[in-house]
Short mmCIF file of C-alpha atoms in Angstrom, two decimals:
data_model
loop_
_atom_site.label_atom_id
_atom_site.label_comp_id
_atom_site.label_asym_id
_atom_site.label_seq_id
_atom_site.Cartn_x
_atom_site.Cartn_y
_atom_site.Cartn_z
CA MET A 30 40.60 -90.51 0.48
CA LEU A 31 39.80 -88.90 3.81
CA ALA A 32 36.40 -90.63 3.83
CA GLY A 33 38.00 -93.94 2.85
CA LEU A 34 36.26 -94.09 -0.54
CA ASP A 35 39.56 -93.98 -2.43
CA ARG A 36 43.18 -94.85 -1.73
CA PRO A 37 46.19 -92.55 -2.08
CA SER A 38 48.66 -93.50 -4.82
CA ALA A 39 51.47 -92.60 -2.42
CA GLY A 40 51.78 -91.58 1.19
CA LYS A 41 49.01 -92.03 3.74
CA VAL A 42 45.89 -90.32 5.05
CA THR A 43 45.24 -90.12 8.78
CA VAL A 44 42.19 -89.09 10.77
CA SER A 45 42.67 -88.48 14.50
CA ASP A 46 46.18 -89.93 14.15
CA GLN A 47 44.76 -93.19 12.72
CA ILE A 48 45.62 -94.32 9.18
CA VAL A 49 42.48 -94.51 7.04
CA SER A 50 42.13 -98.16 5.99
CA GLY A 51 38.35 -98.38 5.49
CA ILE A 52 35.28 -96.15 5.51
CA THR A 53 35.82 -93.30 7.98
CA LYS A 54 33.04 -92.97 10.53
CA GLY A 55 31.40 -89.63 11.20
CA VAL A 56 31.85 -88.11 7.72
CA SER A 57 29.17 -86.12 5.87
CA PHE A 58 29.30 -84.70 2.34
CA MET A 59 27.91 -81.60 0.67
CA PHE A 60 28.44 -81.50 -3.08
CA GLN A 61 28.36 -78.87 -5.84
CA ALA A 62 25.05 -80.29 -7.06
CA ASP A 63 22.17 -80.76 -4.64
CA ALA A 64 22.30 -84.38 -3.50
CA LEU A 65 18.53 -84.48 -2.89
CA LEU A 66 16.35 -87.28 -4.24
CA PRO A 67 13.77 -85.57 -6.51
CA TRP A 68 10.99 -88.07 -5.72
CA ARG A 69 11.20 -87.51 -1.97
CA SER A 70 9.90 -84.57 0.03
CA VAL A 71 12.35 -82.26 1.76
CA VAL A 72 11.70 -83.72 5.19
CA THR A 73 12.12 -87.32 4.01
CA ASN A 74 15.32 -86.36 2.18
CA VAL A 75 16.80 -84.88 5.35
CA SER A 76 15.68 -87.87 7.44
CA LEU A 77 17.61 -90.39 5.32
CA GLY A 78 20.84 -90.15 7.31
CA PRO A 79 19.30 -91.10 10.65
CA ILE A 80 17.21 -93.82 8.98
CA PHE A 81 20.36 -95.34 7.46
CA ASN A 82 21.81 -95.23 10.97
CA LYS A 83 18.91 -97.34 12.27
CA VAL A 84 17.00 -94.49 13.92
CA PRO A 85 13.24 -95.27 13.94
CA GLN A 86 11.44 -93.48 11.12
CA LYS A 87 9.22 -91.44 13.44
CA ASP A 88 12.24 -90.15 15.37
CA ALA A 89 14.21 -89.54 12.16
CA LEU A 90 11.39 -87.41 10.73
CA GLU A 91 11.21 -85.41 13.96
CA MET A 92 14.97 -84.82 13.80
CA ALA A 93 14.61 -83.73 10.18
CA ARG A 94 11.82 -81.27 11.02
CA ASN A 95 13.99 -79.79 13.75
CA TRP A 96 16.95 -79.33 11.39
CA LEU A 97 14.72 -77.78 8.74
CA ARG A 98 13.61 -75.29 11.38
CA ILE A 99 17.25 -74.58 12.24
CA VAL A 100 18.14 -73.84 8.59
CA GLY A 101 15.03 -71.70 8.07
CA LEU A 102 12.86 -74.11 6.09
CA SER A 103 9.92 -74.55 8.47
CA GLY A 104 6.77 -74.80 6.41
CA PHE A 105 8.54 -76.40 3.46
CA GLU A 106 8.80 -79.90 4.89
CA GLN A 107 6.41 -81.46 2.37
CA HIS A 108 7.77 -79.60 -0.66
CA TYR A 109 9.87 -81.42 -3.26
CA PRO A 110 13.33 -80.24 -4.37
CA HIS A 111 12.04 -78.84 -7.68
CA GLN A 112 9.68 -76.57 -5.73
CA LEU A 113 12.55 -74.86 -3.87
CA SER A 114 14.90 -72.08 -4.92
CA GLY A 115 18.61 -72.77 -5.27
CA GLY A 116 19.35 -71.30 -1.86
CA MET A 117 16.58 -73.30 -0.20
CA ARG A 118 17.87 -76.53 -1.75
CA LYS A 119 21.31 -75.73 -0.36
CA ARG A 120 19.77 -75.23 3.08
CA ALA A 121 18.08 -78.60 2.81
CA SER A 122 21.36 -80.20 1.71
CA LEU A 123 23.14 -78.56 4.65
CA ALA A 124 20.52 -79.91 7.05
CA ALA A 125 20.94 -83.38 5.53
CA ALA A 126 24.72 -83.13 6.01
CA LEU A 127 24.56 -81.93 9.62
CA ILE A 128 21.68 -84.02 10.98
CA ASN A 129 24.02 -86.88 11.93
CA LYS A 130 26.34 -84.50 13.80
CA PRO A 131 29.40 -85.42 11.73
CA SER A 132 32.87 -85.03 13.13
CA ILE A 133 34.11 -84.31 9.57
CA LEU A 134 32.17 -82.36 6.94
CA LEU A 135 33.44 -82.48 3.35
CA MET A 136 32.18 -79.61 1.18
CA ASP A 137 32.99 -79.44 -2.53
CA GLU A 138 32.20 -75.92 -3.79
CA PRO A 139 28.72 -76.21 -2.24
CA PHE A 140 27.68 -72.62 -2.93
CA SER A 141 29.32 -72.06 -6.32
CA ALA A 142 26.06 -72.21 -8.31
CA LEU A 143 24.34 -69.54 -6.20
CA ASP A 144 24.14 -65.83 -6.94
CA VAL A 145 26.52 -63.57 -5.03
CA GLN A 146 24.00 -62.42 -2.43
CA THR A 147 22.64 -65.89 -1.67
CA ARG A 148 26.16 -67.28 -1.56
CA SER A 149 27.14 -64.74 1.11
CA ILE A 150 24.03 -65.57 3.13
CA MET A 151 24.79 -69.29 2.96
CA SER A 152 28.39 -68.68 4.07
CA ASN A 153 27.13 -66.73 7.08
CA GLU A 154 24.65 -69.50 7.92
CA LEU A 155 27.37 -72.13 7.65
CA LEU A 156 29.51 -70.19 10.14
CA THR A 157 26.57 -69.95 12.56
CA LEU A 158 25.69 -73.65 12.26
CA TRP A 159 29.34 -74.66 12.59
CA GLU A 160 29.44 -73.03 16.02
CA ARG A 161 26.89 -75.59 17.32
CA ASP A 162 29.13 -78.69 17.16
CA ARG A 163 32.32 -77.41 15.48
CA PRO A 164 33.07 -80.34 13.16
CA THR A 165 36.25 -80.40 11.10
CA VAL A 166 35.33 -78.96 7.69
CA LEU A 167 37.30 -79.52 4.48
CA PHE A 168 35.93 -76.88 2.10
CA VAL A 169 36.94 -76.70 -1.57
CA THR A 170 36.42 -73.30 -3.18
CA HIS A 171 37.79 -71.08 -5.94
CA ASP A 172 36.52 -67.96 -4.13
CA LEU A 173 39.34 -66.37 -2.13
CA GLU A 174 37.05 -64.20 0.00
CA GLU A 175 34.95 -67.25 0.85
CA ALA A 176 38.07 -69.18 1.82
CA ILE A 177 39.38 -66.48 4.14
CA GLY A 178 35.97 -65.74 5.64
CA LEU A 179 35.26 -69.34 6.56
CA ALA A 180 38.58 -71.00 7.26
CA ASP A 181 41.13 -71.35 10.03
CA LYS A 182 43.67 -72.52 7.45
CA VAL A 183 43.81 -71.93 3.69
CA VAL A 184 45.72 -74.41 1.52
CA VAL A 185 46.68 -73.24 -1.98
CA ILE A 186 46.87 -76.09 -4.51
CA THR A 187 48.90 -75.90 -7.73
CA ALA A 188 47.11 -75.88 -11.07
CA GLY A 189 48.20 -79.40 -11.95
CA PRO A 190 49.34 -81.80 -11.00
CA GLY A 191 47.68 -80.80 -7.76
CA THR A 192 50.20 -80.37 -4.97
CA VAL A 193 50.27 -78.14 -1.91
CA LYS A 194 51.90 -74.84 -2.81
CA ALA A 195 51.35 -72.83 0.36
CA ILE A 196 49.45 -72.95 3.66
CA PHE A 197 48.16 -69.85 5.42
CA ASP A 198 46.84 -69.65 8.99
CA ILE A 199 43.77 -67.41 9.17
CA ASP A 200 43.99 -65.59 12.48
CA LEU A 201 40.69 -63.71 12.26
CA PRO A 202 38.81 -64.03 15.56
CA ARG A 203 35.72 -66.20 15.98
CA PRO A 204 32.82 -65.83 15.85
CA ARG A 205 33.61 -64.16 12.53
CA GLY A 206 30.44 -62.18 11.92
CA ALA A 207 28.96 -61.48 8.49
CA LEU A 208 31.33 -62.10 5.58
CA GLN A 209 30.01 -58.97 3.87
CA GLU A 210 31.41 -56.90 6.76
CA ILE A 211 34.64 -58.62 7.80
CA ARG A 212 36.01 -58.60 4.24
CA PHE A 213 36.76 -54.89 4.66
CA GLN A 214 38.80 -55.35 7.83
CA PRO A 215 42.53 -54.52 7.49
CA ARG A 216 43.68 -58.03 8.51
CA PHE A 217 41.27 -59.63 6.02
CA LEU A 218 42.64 -57.46 3.22
CA GLN A 219 46.21 -58.26 4.26
CA LEU A 220 45.52 -62.01 4.17
CA HIS A 221 43.78 -61.63 0.83
CA GLN A 222 46.86 -59.99 -0.67
CA GLN A 223 49.25 -62.58 0.78
CA ILE A 224 47.23 -65.55 -0.49
CA TRP A 225 46.61 -63.93 -3.87
CA GLU A 226 50.37 -63.60 -4.35
CA ALA A 227 50.62 -67.40 -4.04
CA LEU A 228 47.50 -68.04 -6.11
CA ARG A 229 48.07 -65.66 -9.03
CA ASP A 230 50.52 -67.84 -10.97
CA GLU A 231 48.27 -70.89 -10.64
CA VAL A 232 45.28 -68.97 -12.00
CA GLN A 233 47.31 -67.71 -14.94
CA ARG A 234 48.67 -71.20 -15.61
CA THR A 235 45.14 -72.62 -15.64
CA TYR A 236 43.96 -69.96 -18.09
CA ALA A 237 46.93 -70.67 -20.35
CA ARG A 238 46.24 -74.42 -20.38
CA GLN A 239 42.64 -73.80 -21.36
CA GLY A 240 43.78 -71.71 -24.31
CA ALA A 241 42.30 -68.51 -22.89
CA PRO A 242 44.18 -65.22 -22.99
CA VAL A 243 45.79 -64.29 -19.70
CA ALA A 244 43.53 -61.64 -18.24
CA ALA A 245 44.49 -58.60 -16.27
CA LYS A 246 44.93 -59.03 -12.54
CA GLU A 247 41.62 -57.32 -11.79
CA THR A 248 39.75 -59.66 -14.13
CA ILE A 249 41.35 -62.82 -12.75
CA ALA A 250 40.66 -61.79 -9.16
#
């Protein structure tokens, strides 16, 4: 709805105080699955955005090479997605999302399929890259630590139907630093407890609907 690809059943969606009535300009996506074309090399995948925006192919490829360098994929320009690890594919997807310098970046659990260590690294890299142009990021996640570590505002959604249950301002200073380190800070732990209090019932309700036994608090967390 924010991108203008769907319409709200009630109410309205605004971007920069303007009601969304068509396709919103300046929006990039990063999905759960890697949105990379398997028959194209990494560099030609990343160059697609500028090419669609009428940038000459030579210039688009140069832009793509620069972004691959920024995300740590220099030397892999001519590789294909199946030749990359999961973390490397996410870096390529992130470069493809950021190459057009979006004003809004929509991210749907982009790191959920990664192992814990790679996921933390990608979160840290996202924070570093965000500092370059500071787009508005709408980030969907089920990981509470990830939410607190990345966000300025955390919105807790009910299990279903999905409505806003609570909103928390994250007052951790920026630049944040490594997520692996700041998650032990007293304020981080305090925010974690406050948000978990709002989230706990929704997690238990989801488990109950799926027919699973309600787990202990430590297991759910």
